[in-house]
Amino acid sequence: MSVTAALKPRMTLHDLLCRPLFELHLHSDVDKGDGKVKYVLSGEGATSIFTIDENTGDIHATKRLDREAQAYYTLQAQAVDRLTNLPVEPRSEFVVKVQDINDNEPKFLDGPYLAGVPEMSPLGTMVVQVAATDADDPTYGNSARVVYSIIHGQPYFSVEPKTGVIRTALPNMDRETRDQYVLVIQAKDMVGQMGGLSGTTSVTVTLTDVNDNPPRFTHRNYQYTVLESLPVQSVVARIKAADADTGSNAEMDYRIMDSDGPGMFNVTTDEDTQDGVIILLKPLDFETKSGFSLRIEATNRNIDSNFLSLGPFSDTTSVKVTVEDVNEPPVFSTPLSRMVVSEDAKVGTSIGRVSAHDPDTTNNAIRYSIDRNTDLERFFNVDALSGVISTAKALDREANSVHNLTIFAIETQDPTQIGKGISLITVQDINDNAPVFAIDYETLLCENAVPGQVIQTISAVDKDEPLNGHRFYFALAAPVAGNLNFTLRDNKDNTASILTKRGGFRRREQPVYRLPVLIVDSGSPALSSTNTLSVRVCDCDSDGVALSCGAVAYTATGLSTGALLAILGCIITLLGGGRFLSLQNRIFKLDCAHCNLRERLRRVLCV
């Protein structure tokens, strides 16, 4: 305690915490002991912690002091006249310092602790550092000087007394043997001496994994059975190499080292389970091969070079895959058979033969039939035993030139086993159709036509398809072959031209001429037809524009009546304007020697 001014203490205030309270006596030289002077106290803790006897000046601490709560108190004391309360001496100020005692144990503010250290670590590997604090005065004695010790956790770990650093006390601790340890660490003040206070905390140490365990198959041999009908890309089997490590240290890759069925299988890793998944890559066939032998290796992906001596980090096993027979449907020797039949083939004519066999070892007998959904009109039959396909009715190439039949091959012992084959039957053409006009011609002829003028070019069509193409021959039929009005010229290109032999045609004398035209094809034997060409005589102006073509109304082939009336209405409107329109080479000038009505109407439409 330090005191300033006139009041003088008679004793020093000493540690008041946890001990009997002491008094402090202040006295003024003015005080004669006659009761005229009284003492007053003010400042920190006055009246609440400290009190003063106004008669004697004795100061008492009324409660125990805690240095960690407040280490200093500043007080003011004064002697005053009892009657007037006027000071008889100047105010005195003194500071009370609370002296520390060891009343606080060390505390681990961050505990409990969680820490990890890799398994197989060398002796002395640092794990974690712990720290305890002591609220006592570090500048006074050893009350706040802490040392650390391990109460529980030996012989696996140790702690440095001064620093609190925890280290491994044993080398090569194995996570797979024990993966977690709970340590109890003590911090004791007074430098660990007798009578010091202490606190504890727990430290949970987890050994983290390293890749120190190679994969190992639990069996040297595995056997699996699959049906030969197993689809491609299906899972054949799953195998697993056990690895005591975890996470990425347990990841592995599988591969087929050897197999007596190259390309038949593949093995991949299931990333979720680390299983080796054997996949079928090609179809199985019991009759060809009833079993396969594989040698499969599992290898760790992430090998730690620090632990190579614990390897090798791979293992192998043998896998036997047995193929189990299933009843398979018949198989056609040729899945798609092509056949040809003449259009004039007689009913019952044999076209060809299909053949199928039972791929199973039982080799059951087979019966054949036609899928009638592919032969609705039943043009063909198939012999149930021999597989010979024959005609069942007359054929017409022009109606259907190709028949696509589905043929069933059915096991007699198990009718549910059905194989399917395709027979593509092409009907060969014969010359059974005569040529005819390509279109319905209607030829217009101006009265002023001159001899030798071409009034129509005709062509023909034929439903047949000869191998070397069509060649048509044209001529006027016998009744008019020698007439004096018209002649026909074969252009040798499958067309013919109709020409006038004279001029001076008169519509009033004969408005229509009908010419029978003979068309002959080049088939063997050749076929022919006679087609009638109608020639109408028209009244034309000097430019060849048809003004009138007789009283008979004509409807162009390919145009509706409504369309024709609309066209004629347009023509009347144009002509009614009193003007002669000459558009696109005078489209209303009709050359009766070269145009038929349809062509002229089409030209009007274009306008």
Coordinates of C-alpha atoms in Angstrom, one line a residue:
M1 CA 0.0 0.0 0.0
S2 CA 1.2 3.5 -0.8
V3 CA -0.1 6.5 1.0
T4 CA 0.3 10.2 0.2
A5 CA -0.5 13.4 2.3
A6 CA -0.7 13.7 6.1
L7 CA -2.5 10.5 7.3
K8 CA 0.0 7.9 8.4
P9 CA -0.7 4.1 8.4
R10 CA 0.3 2.0 11.4
M11 CA 0.4 -1.3 9.5
T12 CA 0.6 -2.6 6.0
L13 CA -2.5 -4.2 4.4
H14 CA -1.5 -7.8 3.4
D15 CA -3.2 -10.4 1.2
L16 CA -6.8 -10.4 2.2
L17 CA -8.0 -13.3 -0.1
C18 CA -8.7 -16.6 1.5
R19 CA -7.1 -15.4 4.8
P20 CA -8.3 -13.7 7.9
L21 CA -9.1 -10.1 7.1
F22 CA -6.5 -7.5 8.3
E23 CA -7.1 -3.9 9.4
L24 CA -5.3 -0.7 8.4
H25 CA -5.1 2.1 11.0
L26 CA -4.8 5.7 9.8
H27 CA -4.2 8.6 12.2
S28 CA -4.0 12.3 11.9
D29 CA -1.7 14.4 14.0
V30 CA -4.5 16.9 14.5
D31 CA -6.6 14.2 16.3
K32 CA -6.1 14.7 20.1
G33 CA -8.4 11.9 20.9
D34 CA -11.1 14.3 22.1
G35 CA -13.7 13.2 19.5
K36 CA -13.6 16.4 17.5
V37 CA -12.1 14.7 14.5
K38 CA -13.7 12.0 12.4
Y39 CA -12.3 10.0 9.5
V40 CA -14.1 9.6 6.1
L41 CA -13.2 7.2 3.2
S42 CA -13.9 7.5 -0.6
G43 CA -12.7 6.0 -3.8
E44 CA -12.9 2.5 -5.4
G45 CA -14.7 0.0 -3.2
A46 CA -15.3 2.5 -0.4
T47 CA -18.3 1.4 1.7
S48 CA -18.8 -1.7 -0.5
I49 CA -15.5 -3.4 0.1
F50 CA -13.6 -1.1 2.4
T51 CA -15.0 0.7 5.5
I52 CA -13.4 3.1 7.9
D53 CA -14.1 3.7 11.6
E54 CA -14.8 7.4 11.7
N55 CA -13.5 7.6 15.3
T56 CA -10.3 5.6 15.1
G57 CA -9.4 5.6 11.4
D58 CA -9.3 1.8 11.3
I59 CA -9.9 0.5 7.8
H60 CA -11.4 -2.9 7.3
A61 CA -12.0 -5.1 4.2
T62 CA -15.5 -6.3 4.5
K63 CA -15.2 -9.2 1.9
R64 CA -12.6 -11.3 0.4
L65 CA -10.6 -9.9 -2.5
D66 CA -9.9 -11.6 -5.8
R67 CA -6.8 -10.4 -7.6
E68 CA -8.0 -11.9 -10.9
A69 CA -11.1 -9.8 -10.7
Q70 CA -9.3 -6.5 -9.6
A71 CA -5.7 -6.2 -8.7
Y72 CA -5.6 -2.5 -7.5
Y73 CA -7.9 -0.2 -5.5
T74 CA -7.3 3.5 -5.2
L75 CA -8.8 5.1 -2.0
Q76 CA -8.9 8.6 -0.5
A77 CA -9.0 9.2 3.3
Q78 CA -9.5 12.5 5.1
A79 CA -9.8 13.8 8.7
V80 CA -12.6 16.4 9.1
D81 CA -14.1 18.4 11.9
R82 CA -16.9 16.4 13.3
L83 CA -19.2 19.4 13.8
T84 CA -18.5 21.4 10.6
N85 CA -17.3 18.5 8.3
L86 CA -14.5 20.8 7.3
P87 CA -11.2 19.1 6.6
V88 CA -8.6 19.5 9.2
E89 CA -5.9 18.0 7.0
P90 CA -5.5 17.6 3.3
R91 CA -7.0 14.5 1.6
S92 CA -4.7 11.5 1.6
E93 CA -4.7 9.0 -1.3
F94 CA -3.4 5.5 -1.1
V95 CA -3.4 2.4 -3.4
V96 CA -4.2 -1.1 -2.2
K97 CA -2.6 -3.8 -4.3
V98 CA -4.0 -7.3 -3.9
Q99 CA -1.2 -9.7 -3.6
D100 CA -1.6 -13.0 -5.7
I101 CA -2.0 -16.4 -4.2
N102 CA -2.3 -19.7 -6.2
D103 CA -6.0 -20.0 -6.4
N104 CA -6.6 -20.7 -10.1
E105 CA -6.0 -24.1 -11.8
P106 CA -4.7 -24.2 -15.4
K107 CA -7.4 -24.5 -18.1
F108 CA -7.4 -25.8 -21.6
L109 CA -9.5 -23.2 -23.4
D110 CA -9.4 -25.1 -26.8
G111 CA -10.1 -28.6 -25.4
P112 CA -11.2 -31.2 -26.0
Y113 CA -8.9 -31.7 -28.9
L114 CA -9.3 -33.8 -32.1
A115 CA -6.1 -34.6 -34.0
G116 CA -4.9 -37.0 -36.7
V117 CA -1.6 -38.5 -37.6
P118 CA -0.8 -40.9 -40.5
E119 CA -0.5 -44.5 -39.5
M120 CA 3.0 -46.1 -39.8
S121 CA 4.5 -42.7 -38.8
P122 CA 8.1 -42.7 -37.4
L123 CA 8.8 -42.4 -33.6
G124 CA 8.5 -38.8 -32.5
T125 CA 6.1 -37.6 -35.2
M126 CA 4.3 -34.5 -34.0
V127 CA 0.5 -35.0 -33.6
V128 CA -0.8 -31.8 -32.1
Q129 CA 0.2 -29.0 -29.5
V130 CA -2.1 -28.3 -26.5
A131 CA -2.0 -25.2 -24.4
A132 CA -3.4 -24.4 -21.0
T133 CA -3.7 -20.9 -19.4
D134 CA -3.5 -20.0 -15.6
A135 CA -5.3 -16.8 -14.4
D136 CA -2.8 -16.3 -11.6
D137 CA -0.1 -13.6 -11.7
P138 CA 2.7 -14.9 -14.0
T139 CA 5.0 -12.3 -12.5
Y140 CA 4.7 -13.5 -8.9
G141 CA 6.0 -16.8 -7.9
N142 CA 5.2 -20.0 -9.8
S143 CA 1.4 -19.8 -9.6
A144 CA 1.1 -19.5 -13.4
R145 CA 4.0 -21.6 -14.5
V146 CA 2.5 -24.7 -16.1
V147 CA 4.0 -28.1 -17.1
Y148 CA 2.3 -30.8 -19.1
S149 CA 2.1 -34.6 -18.5
I150 CA 0.2 -37.5 -20.1
I151 CA -2.1 -39.3 -17.7
H152 CA -3.6 -41.7 -20.2
G153 CA -2.3 -42.6 -23.6
Q154 CA 1.0 -44.2 -22.9
P155 CA 3.0 -46.0 -24.3
Y156 CA 1.6 -44.8 -27.7
F157 CA 2.1 -41.1 -27.3
S158 CA 4.1 -38.6 -25.2
V159 CA 3.9 -34.9 -24.4
E160 CA 6.6 -32.4 -24.0
P161 CA 6.3 -30.9 -20.5
K162 CA 7.1 -27.3 -21.4
T163 CA 5.6 -26.9 -24.9
G164 CA 2.5 -29.3 -24.8
V165 CA 3.6 -30.8 -28.1
I166 CA 2.2 -34.4 -28.4
R167 CA 4.3 -36.9 -30.3
T168 CA 4.1 -40.5 -31.3
A169 CA 5.9 -42.7 -28.7
L170 CA 5.8 -45.9 -30.8
P171 CA 6.8 -46.3 -34.5
N172 CA 4.6 -47.8 -37.2
M173 CA 1.3 -47.8 -35.5
D174 CA -1.2 -49.7 -37.7
R175 CA -4.6 -48.1 -38.4
E176 CA -5.9 -51.5 -39.5
T177 CA -5.1 -52.8 -35.9
R178 CA -6.4 -49.8 -34.0
D179 CA -7.4 -46.5 -35.6
Q180 CA -8.2 -44.2 -32.6
Y181 CA -6.7 -43.3 -29.2
V182 CA -8.1 -41.1 -26.5
L183 CA -5.3 -39.3 -24.5
V184 CA -5.7 -37.4 -21.2
I185 CA -3.3 -34.5 -20.8
Q186 CA -2.7 -32.7 -17.5
A187 CA -1.4 -29.2 -17.0
K188 CA -0.1 -28.4 -13.5
D189 CA 1.0 -25.0 -12.2
M190 CA 3.7 -24.4 -9.6
V191 CA 6.0 -26.0 -12.2
G192 CA 4.5 -29.3 -11.3
Q193 CA 5.5 -29.1 -7.6
M194 CA 3.6 -30.5 -4.7
G195 CA 0.6 -28.4 -3.9
G196 CA 0.2 -27.1 -7.4
L197 CA -3.2 -26.9 -9.0
S198 CA -4.0 -28.9 -12.2
G199 CA -6.4 -29.2 -15.1
T200 CA -6.9 -31.9 -17.7
T201 CA -8.2 -32.2 -21.3
S202 CA -8.8 -35.1 -23.7
V203 CA -7.1 -35.5 -27.0
T204 CA -8.7 -37.9 -29.5
V205 CA -6.0 -39.0 -32.0
T206 CA -7.2 -40.8 -35.2
L207 CA -4.7 -42.7 -37.3
T208 CA -5.2 -41.6 -40.9
D209 CA -4.9 -44.2 -43.6
V210 CA -1.9 -44.7 -45.9
N211 CA -1.6 -47.3 -48.6
D212 CA 0.3 -50.0 -46.7
N213 CA -2.0 -52.9 -47.6
P214 CA -2.1 -54.6 -51.0
P215 CA -5.3 -55.9 -52.5
R216 CA -5.9 -59.6 -52.0
F217 CA -8.5 -61.9 -53.6
T218 CA -10.3 -64.0 -51.0
H219 CA -10.3 -67.0 -53.4
R220 CA -7.7 -68.3 -55.7
N221 CA -10.4 -69.6 -58.1
Y222 CA -13.9 -68.4 -58.9
Q223 CA -16.6 -70.3 -60.9
Y224 CA -19.7 -68.9 -62.5
T225 CA -22.4 -70.3 -64.8
V226 CA -24.2 -68.2 -67.5
L227 CA -26.8 -69.0 -70.1
E228 CA -25.7 -68.9 -73.7
S229 CA -28.6 -66.5 -74.3
L230 CA -27.0 -63.8 -72.1
P231 CA -27.2 -60.5 -74.0
V232 CA -24.0 -58.8 -75.0
Q233 CA -22.9 -56.1 -72.5
S234 CA -24.5 -58.0 -69.7
V235 CA -22.7 -58.6 -66.3
V236 CA -21.3 -62.1 -66.2
A237 CA -19.9 -61.9 -62.6
R238 CA -18.5 -59.6 -59.9
I239 CA -15.3 -60.4 -58.1
K240 CA -13.6 -58.4 -55.4
A241 CA -10.1 -58.0 -54.1
A242 CA -10.1 -57.1 -50.4
D243 CA -8.0 -54.1 -49.3
A244 CA -7.8 -53.1 -45.7
D245 CA -7.1 -49.5 -46.6
T246 CA -9.7 -46.9 -47.1
G247 CA -10.6 -44.2 -49.6
S248 CA -8.3 -43.6 -52.5
N249 CA -5.8 -46.0 -51.0
A250 CA -8.2 -48.9 -51.6
E251 CA -9.0 -47.9 -55.2
M252 CA -7.9 -50.5 -57.7
D253 CA -8.0 -51.4 -61.4
Y254 CA -8.8 -54.8 -62.8
R255 CA -7.6 -56.3 -66.0
I256 CA -7.7 -59.6 -67.8
M257 CA -4.2 -61.0 -68.0
D258 CA -5.0 -64.1 -69.9
S259 CA -8.1 -65.8 -71.5
D260 CA -8.9 -68.7 -73.8
G261 CA -11.7 -66.5 -75.3
P262 CA -9.9 -63.4 -76.7
G263 CA -12.2 -60.5 -77.0
M264 CA -15.1 -62.3 -75.3
F265 CA -15.0 -60.5 -72.0
N266 CA -13.9 -57.2 -70.4
V267 CA -13.5 -56.3 -66.7
T268 CA -14.1 -52.9 -65.3
T269 CA -14.1 -51.4 -61.8
D270 CA -17.3 -50.4 -60.0
E271 CA -16.2 -47.1 -58.5
D272 CA -18.7 -47.3 -55.7
T273 CA -17.8 -50.8 -54.4
Q274 CA -14.4 -51.4 -56.0
D275 CA -15.8 -54.7 -57.4
G276 CA -14.3 -56.1 -60.6
V277 CA -17.3 -56.3 -63.0
I278 CA -16.9 -58.9 -65.8
I279 CA -18.8 -57.9 -69.0
L280 CA -19.8 -60.0 -72.0
L281 CA -18.6 -58.5 -75.2
K282 CA -19.6 -61.1 -77.8
P283 CA -22.5 -63.6 -78.1
L284 CA -22.1 -66.9 -76.4
D285 CA -22.7 -70.2 -78.2
F286 CA -22.8 -73.4 -76.2
E287 CA -22.4 -75.5 -79.3
T288 CA -19.1 -73.7 -80.2
K289 CA -17.6 -73.3 -76.8
S290 CA -19.1 -74.3 -73.4
G291 CA -16.6 -72.7 -71.1
F292 CA -13.9 -70.0 -70.7
S293 CA -11.0 -69.5 -68.3
L294 CA -9.8 -66.0 -67.3
R295 CA -6.9 -64.8 -65.2
I296 CA -7.6 -61.5 -63.7
E297 CA -5.3 -59.1 -61.9
A298 CA -6.3 -56.4 -59.3
T299 CA -3.8 -53.5 -58.8
N300 CA -3.9 -50.5 -56.5
R301 CA -4.1 -47.2 -58.3
N302 CA -2.4 -45.0 -55.8
I303 CA 0.8 -46.7 -54.6
D304 CA 2.9 -44.9 -51.9
S305 CA 6.6 -45.2 -52.6
N306 CA 7.3 -45.1 -48.9
F307 CA 5.7 -48.6 -48.5
L308 CA 6.9 -50.4 -51.6
S309 CA 8.6 -52.9 -49.4
L310 CA 5.1 -54.1 -48.2
G311 CA 4.0 -55.0 -51.7
P312 CA 3.5 -56.1 -54.4
F313 CA 0.3 -54.0 -54.5
S314 CA -1.5 -56.4 -56.8
D315 CA -3.0 -59.9 -56.8
T316 CA -4.3 -62.3 -59.4
T317 CA -7.1 -64.9 -59.4
S318 CA -8.6 -67.4 -61.9
V319 CA -12.2 -67.2 -63.1
K320 CA -14.0 -70.1 -64.8
V321 CA -17.1 -69.2 -66.8
T322 CA -19.3 -72.2 -67.8
V323 CA -21.8 -71.7 -70.6
E324 CA -25.1 -73.4 -70.1
D325 CA -27.1 -74.6 -73.1
V326 CA -30.5 -73.1 -73.9
N327 CA -32.9 -74.2 -76.6
E328 CA -32.3 -71.8 -79.5
P329 CA -34.6 -71.2 -82.5
P330 CA -33.7 -72.6 -86.0
V331 CA -31.2 -70.7 -88.0
F332 CA -31.4 -70.1 -91.7
S333 CA -28.3 -70.9 -93.7
T334 CA -29.0 -67.7 -95.7
P335 CA -31.0 -65.1 -93.7
L336 CA -31.8 -63.3 -97.0
S337 CA -32.4 -65.5 -100.0
R338 CA -33.0 -63.9 -103.5
M339 CA -35.1 -65.7 -106.0
V340 CA -36.4 -65.0 -109.6
V341 CA -39.6 -66.2 -111.2
S342 CA -41.0 -65.4 -114.7
E343 CA -44.2 -63.4 -114.9
D344 CA -45.8 -66.2 -116.9
A345 CA -44.8 -69.0 -114.5
K346 CA -47.5 -71.7 -114.2
V347 CA -49.2 -72.3 -110.9
G348 CA -47.0 -74.8 -108.9
T349 CA -43.7 -73.7 -110.5
S350 CA -40.8 -74.2 -108.1
I351 CA -38.9 -71.0 -107.5
G352 CA -36.2 -71.9 -105.0
R353 CA -35.5 -73.5 -101.6
V354 CA -34.9 -72.2 -98.1
S355 CA -32.9 -74.1 -95.6
A356 CA -32.6 -73.8 -91.8
H357 CA -31.2 -76.0 -89.0
D358 CA -31.5 -76.4 -85.3
P359 CA -28.3 -75.0 -83.7
D360 CA -28.7 -77.1 -80.6
T361 CA -27.1 -80.5 -80.1
T362 CA -30.5 -82.1 -80.2
N363 CA -30.9 -81.1 -83.8
N364 CA -34.7 -81.3 -83.9
A365 CA -36.7 -81.6 -87.1
I366 CA -38.0 -78.3 -88.7
R367 CA -41.2 -77.4 -90.5
Y368 CA -41.5 -74.3 -92.8
S369 CA -44.3 -71.9 -93.3
I370 CA -45.0 -68.4 -94.8
D371 CA -45.9 -65.5 -92.7
R372 CA -49.1 -64.6 -94.5
N373 CA -48.9 -61.0 -93.4
T374 CA -46.2 -60.8 -96.0
D375 CA -48.2 -62.6 -98.7
L376 CA -51.8 -61.5 -98.2
E377 CA -52.9 -62.6 -101.7
R378 CA -51.2 -66.0 -101.2
F379 CA -49.2 -65.9 -104.4
F380 CA -46.8 -68.5 -103.0
N381 CA -46.6 -71.7 -101.1
V382 CA -43.7 -73.4 -99.2
D383 CA -43.3 -77.1 -98.7
A384 CA -43.3 -77.6 -94.9
L385 CA -40.6 -80.3 -95.0
S386 CA -38.4 -79.4 -97.9
G387 CA -38.6 -75.6 -97.8
V388 CA -39.2 -75.4 -101.6
I389 CA -41.1 -72.2 -102.5
S390 CA -43.6 -72.4 -105.5
T391 CA -46.2 -70.3 -107.1
A392 CA -49.8 -70.6 -105.9
K393 CA -51.5 -68.3 -108.4
A394 CA -50.7 -66.3 -111.6
L395 CA -48.3 -63.4 -111.2
D396 CA -48.4 -60.0 -112.7
R397 CA -45.2 -58.0 -112.7
E398 CA -47.0 -54.8 -113.5
A399 CA -49.0 -55.1 -110.3
N400 CA -46.2 -56.2 -108.0
S401 CA -42.6 -56.7 -109.3
V402 CA -41.0 -57.8 -106.0
H403 CA -42.5 -60.0 -103.3
N404 CA -40.8 -59.8 -99.8
L405 CA -41.8 -63.0 -97.9
T406 CA -41.0 -63.9 -94.3
I407 CA -40.4 -67.6 -93.9
F408 CA -40.8 -69.3 -90.5
A409 CA -38.7 -72.3 -89.5
I410 CA -40.4 -74.0 -86.5
E411 CA -38.9 -76.8 -84.3
T412 CA -41.3 -79.8 -84.4
Q413 CA -40.5 -80.7 -80.8
D414 CA -40.8 -77.2 -79.5
P415 CA -43.1 -75.0 -81.6
T416 CA -42.2 -71.9 -79.5
Q417 CA -38.7 -72.0 -81.1
I418 CA -39.3 -70.1 -84.4
G419 CA -36.6 -68.9 -86.7
K420 CA -37.2 -66.2 -89.4
G421 CA -35.7 -65.8 -92.8
I422 CA -36.5 -63.4 -95.7
S423 CA -37.1 -64.5 -99.3
L424 CA -37.0 -61.7 -101.9
I425 CA -38.7 -62.9 -105.0
T426 CA -38.3 -60.8 -108.2
V427 CA -40.9 -61.3 -111.0
Q428 CA -39.2 -61.2 -114.4
D429 CA -41.1 -59.3 -117.1
I430 CA -42.7 -60.8 -120.2
N431 CA -44.1 -58.8 -123.1
D432 CA -47.8 -59.0 -122.1
N433 CA -48.8 -55.3 -122.5
A434 CA -49.3 -53.5 -125.9
P435 CA -48.1 -49.9 -126.3
V436 CA -50.6 -47.1 -126.3
F437 CA -50.6 -43.3 -126.7
A438 CA -48.7 -41.5 -124.0
I439 CA -51.7 -39.1 -123.6
D440 CA -55.1 -38.5 -125.1
Y441 CA -54.3 -36.3 -128.1
E442 CA -56.8 -33.9 -129.6
T443 CA -55.3 -32.2 -132.6
L444 CA -56.4 -28.8 -134.1
L445 CA -56.0 -28.1 -137.8
C446 CA -56.4 -24.6 -139.4
E447 CA -58.4 -24.5 -142.6
N448 CA -55.5 -22.6 -144.2
A449 CA -52.9 -25.3 -143.4
V450 CA -50.5 -26.1 -146.2
P451 CA -49.4 -29.5 -147.5
G452 CA -46.6 -31.2 -145.5
Q453 CA -47.3 -29.3 -142.3
V454 CA -46.7 -31.2 -139.0
I455 CA -49.9 -30.9 -137.0
Q456 CA -49.1 -33.4 -134.2
T457 CA -46.2 -35.3 -132.7
I458 CA -47.2 -38.4 -130.8
S459 CA -45.4 -40.8 -128.4
A460 CA -46.3 -44.1 -126.7
V461 CA -45.9 -45.8 -123.3
D462 CA -45.8 -49.5 -122.4
K463 CA -46.2 -51.1 -119.0
D464 CA -43.6 -53.7 -119.7
E465 CA -39.9 -53.1 -119.0
P466 CA -37.8 -54.9 -121.5
L467 CA -34.1 -55.3 -120.6
N468 CA -32.9 -53.2 -123.5
G469 CA -35.6 -50.6 -123.2
H470 CA -38.6 -49.8 -125.4
R471 CA -38.5 -49.4 -129.2
F472 CA -41.9 -48.5 -130.7
Y473 CA -42.9 -48.5 -134.4
F474 CA -45.7 -46.2 -135.7
A475 CA -47.9 -46.4 -138.8
L476 CA -51.4 -45.4 -140.0
A477 CA -53.7 -48.4 -139.8
A478 CA -54.7 -50.0 -143.1
P479 CA -58.1 -48.3 -143.6
V480 CA -56.5 -44.9 -144.0
A481 CA -53.0 -45.8 -144.9
G482 CA -53.5 -44.5 -148.4
N483 CA -55.8 -41.6 -147.7
L484 CA -55.2 -38.3 -149.4
N485 CA -55.5 -36.1 -146.3
F486 CA -52.8 -37.1 -143.8
T487 CA -49.6 -39.1 -143.6
L488 CA -47.5 -40.4 -140.6
R489 CA -43.7 -40.2 -140.3
D490 CA -41.9 -42.5 -137.8
N491 CA -39.2 -40.4 -136.2
K492 CA -37.2 -43.6 -135.1
D493 CA -37.0 -42.1 -131.5
N494 CA -40.2 -43.6 -130.2
T495 CA -42.2 -40.6 -131.6
A496 CA -44.0 -40.1 -134.8
S497 CA -45.3 -36.9 -136.6
I498 CA -48.7 -36.5 -138.3
L499 CA -48.4 -34.3 -141.5
T500 CA -51.0 -32.9 -143.9
K501 CA -50.9 -34.2 -147.5
R502 CA -52.9 -31.4 -148.9
G503 CA -54.4 -28.0 -148.1
G504 CA -57.9 -26.5 -148.4
F505 CA -59.5 -28.2 -145.5
R506 CA -63.0 -26.9 -144.8
R507 CA -64.6 -27.1 -141.4
R508 CA -68.1 -27.0 -142.8
E509 CA -67.4 -29.9 -145.1
Q510 CA -65.8 -32.1 -142.5
P511 CA -65.1 -30.7 -139.0
V512 CA -63.4 -33.8 -137.6
Y513 CA -61.0 -36.5 -139.0
R514 CA -60.2 -39.6 -137.0
L515 CA -56.9 -41.3 -137.8
P516 CA -56.2 -44.9 -136.6
V517 CA -52.6 -45.1 -135.5
L518 CA -50.9 -48.5 -135.2
I519 CA -48.2 -48.8 -132.5
V520 CA -46.0 -51.9 -132.3
D521 CA -43.4 -52.7 -129.6
S522 CA -40.2 -54.6 -130.0
G523 CA -41.1 -57.6 -127.8
S524 CA -41.0 -61.2 -128.8
P525 CA -43.6 -61.8 -129.8
A526 CA -44.4 -58.2 -130.6
L527 CA -47.6 -56.7 -129.4
S528 CA -49.5 -53.8 -131.0
S529 CA -52.5 -51.6 -130.5
T530 CA -54.5 -49.2 -132.7
N531 CA -55.1 -45.8 -131.2
T532 CA -57.4 -43.1 -132.6
L533 CA -56.1 -39.6 -133.1
S534 CA -58.9 -37.0 -133.5
V535 CA -58.1 -34.0 -135.8
R536 CA -60.5 -31.0 -135.6
V537 CA -60.7 -28.4 -138.3
C538 CA -60.7 -24.8 -137.1
D539 CA -61.5 -21.5 -138.6
C540 CA -58.4 -19.4 -138.1
D541 CA -57.4 -15.9 -139.0
S542 CA -54.4 -15.0 -141.2
D543 CA -52.0 -15.4 -138.3
G544 CA -53.2 -18.9 -137.5
V545 CA -55.2 -17.9 -134.5
A546 CA -58.2 -20.4 -134.1
L547 CA -61.5 -18.5 -134.0
S548 CA -63.8 -21.5 -134.1
C549 CA -63.2 -25.2 -134.0
G550 CA -66.7 -26.6 -134.6
A551 CA -69.8 -26.9 -132.5
V552 CA -68.6 -29.7 -130.3
A553 CA -67.4 -28.6 -126.8
Y554 CA -64.0 -30.0 -125.8
T555 CA -62.7 -30.4 -122.4
A556 CA -58.9 -30.7 -122.1
T557 CA -57.8 -33.9 -120.5
G558 CA -56.3 -33.1 -117.1
L559 CA -58.4 -29.8 -116.6
S560 CA -61.6 -29.6 -114.6
T561 CA -64.7 -28.0 -116.1
G562 CA -64.4 -25.1 -113.6
A563 CA -60.8 -24.4 -114.5
L564 CA -61.6 -24.5 -118.2
L565 CA -64.6 -22.1 -117.8
A566 CA -62.3 -19.7 -115.9
I567 CA -59.7 -19.8 -118.6
L568 CA -62.3 -19.2 -121.4
G569 CA -63.7 -16.4 -119.3
C570 CA -60.3 -14.8 -119.2
I571 CA -59.9 -15.2 -123.0
I572 CA -63.3 -13.6 -123.7
T573 CA -62.4 -10.7 -121.4
L574 CA -59.1 -10.1 -123.1
L575 CA -60.6 -10.3 -126.6
G576 CA -63.6 -8.2 -125.6
G577 CA -61.4 -5.2 -125.0
G578 CA -61.1 -4.7 -128.7
R579 CA -57.4 -5.2 -128.6
F580 CA -55.3 -8.1 -129.8
L581 CA -52.8 -8.9 -127.1
S582 CA -49.4 -10.2 -128.2
L583 CA -47.7 -11.6 -125.1
Q584 CA -44.7 -13.9 -125.0
N585 CA -44.6 -14.6 -128.7
R586 CA -48.3 -13.8 -129.2
I587 CA -49.7 -16.6 -127.0
F588 CA -53.2 -16.2 -128.5
K589 CA -51.9 -17.0 -132.0
L590 CA -52.6 -20.7 -132.2
D591 CA -50.6 -22.6 -134.7
C592 CA -53.0 -25.4 -135.4
A593 CA -50.3 -27.4 -137.1
H594 CA -48.2 -27.7 -134.0
C595 CA -50.4 -27.2 -130.9
N596 CA -53.3 -29.2 -129.4
L597 CA -55.9 -27.6 -127.2
R598 CA -54.3 -28.7 -123.9
E599 CA -51.0 -27.1 -124.8
R600 CA -52.7 -23.8 -125.8
L601 CA -54.8 -23.7 -122.6
R602 CA -51.6 -24.3 -120.5
R603 CA -50.0 -21.3 -122.2
V604 CA -53.1 -19.2 -121.3
L605 CA -52.7 -20.3 -117.7
C606 CA -49.2 -19.1 -117.7
V607 CA -50.4 -15.6 -118.6

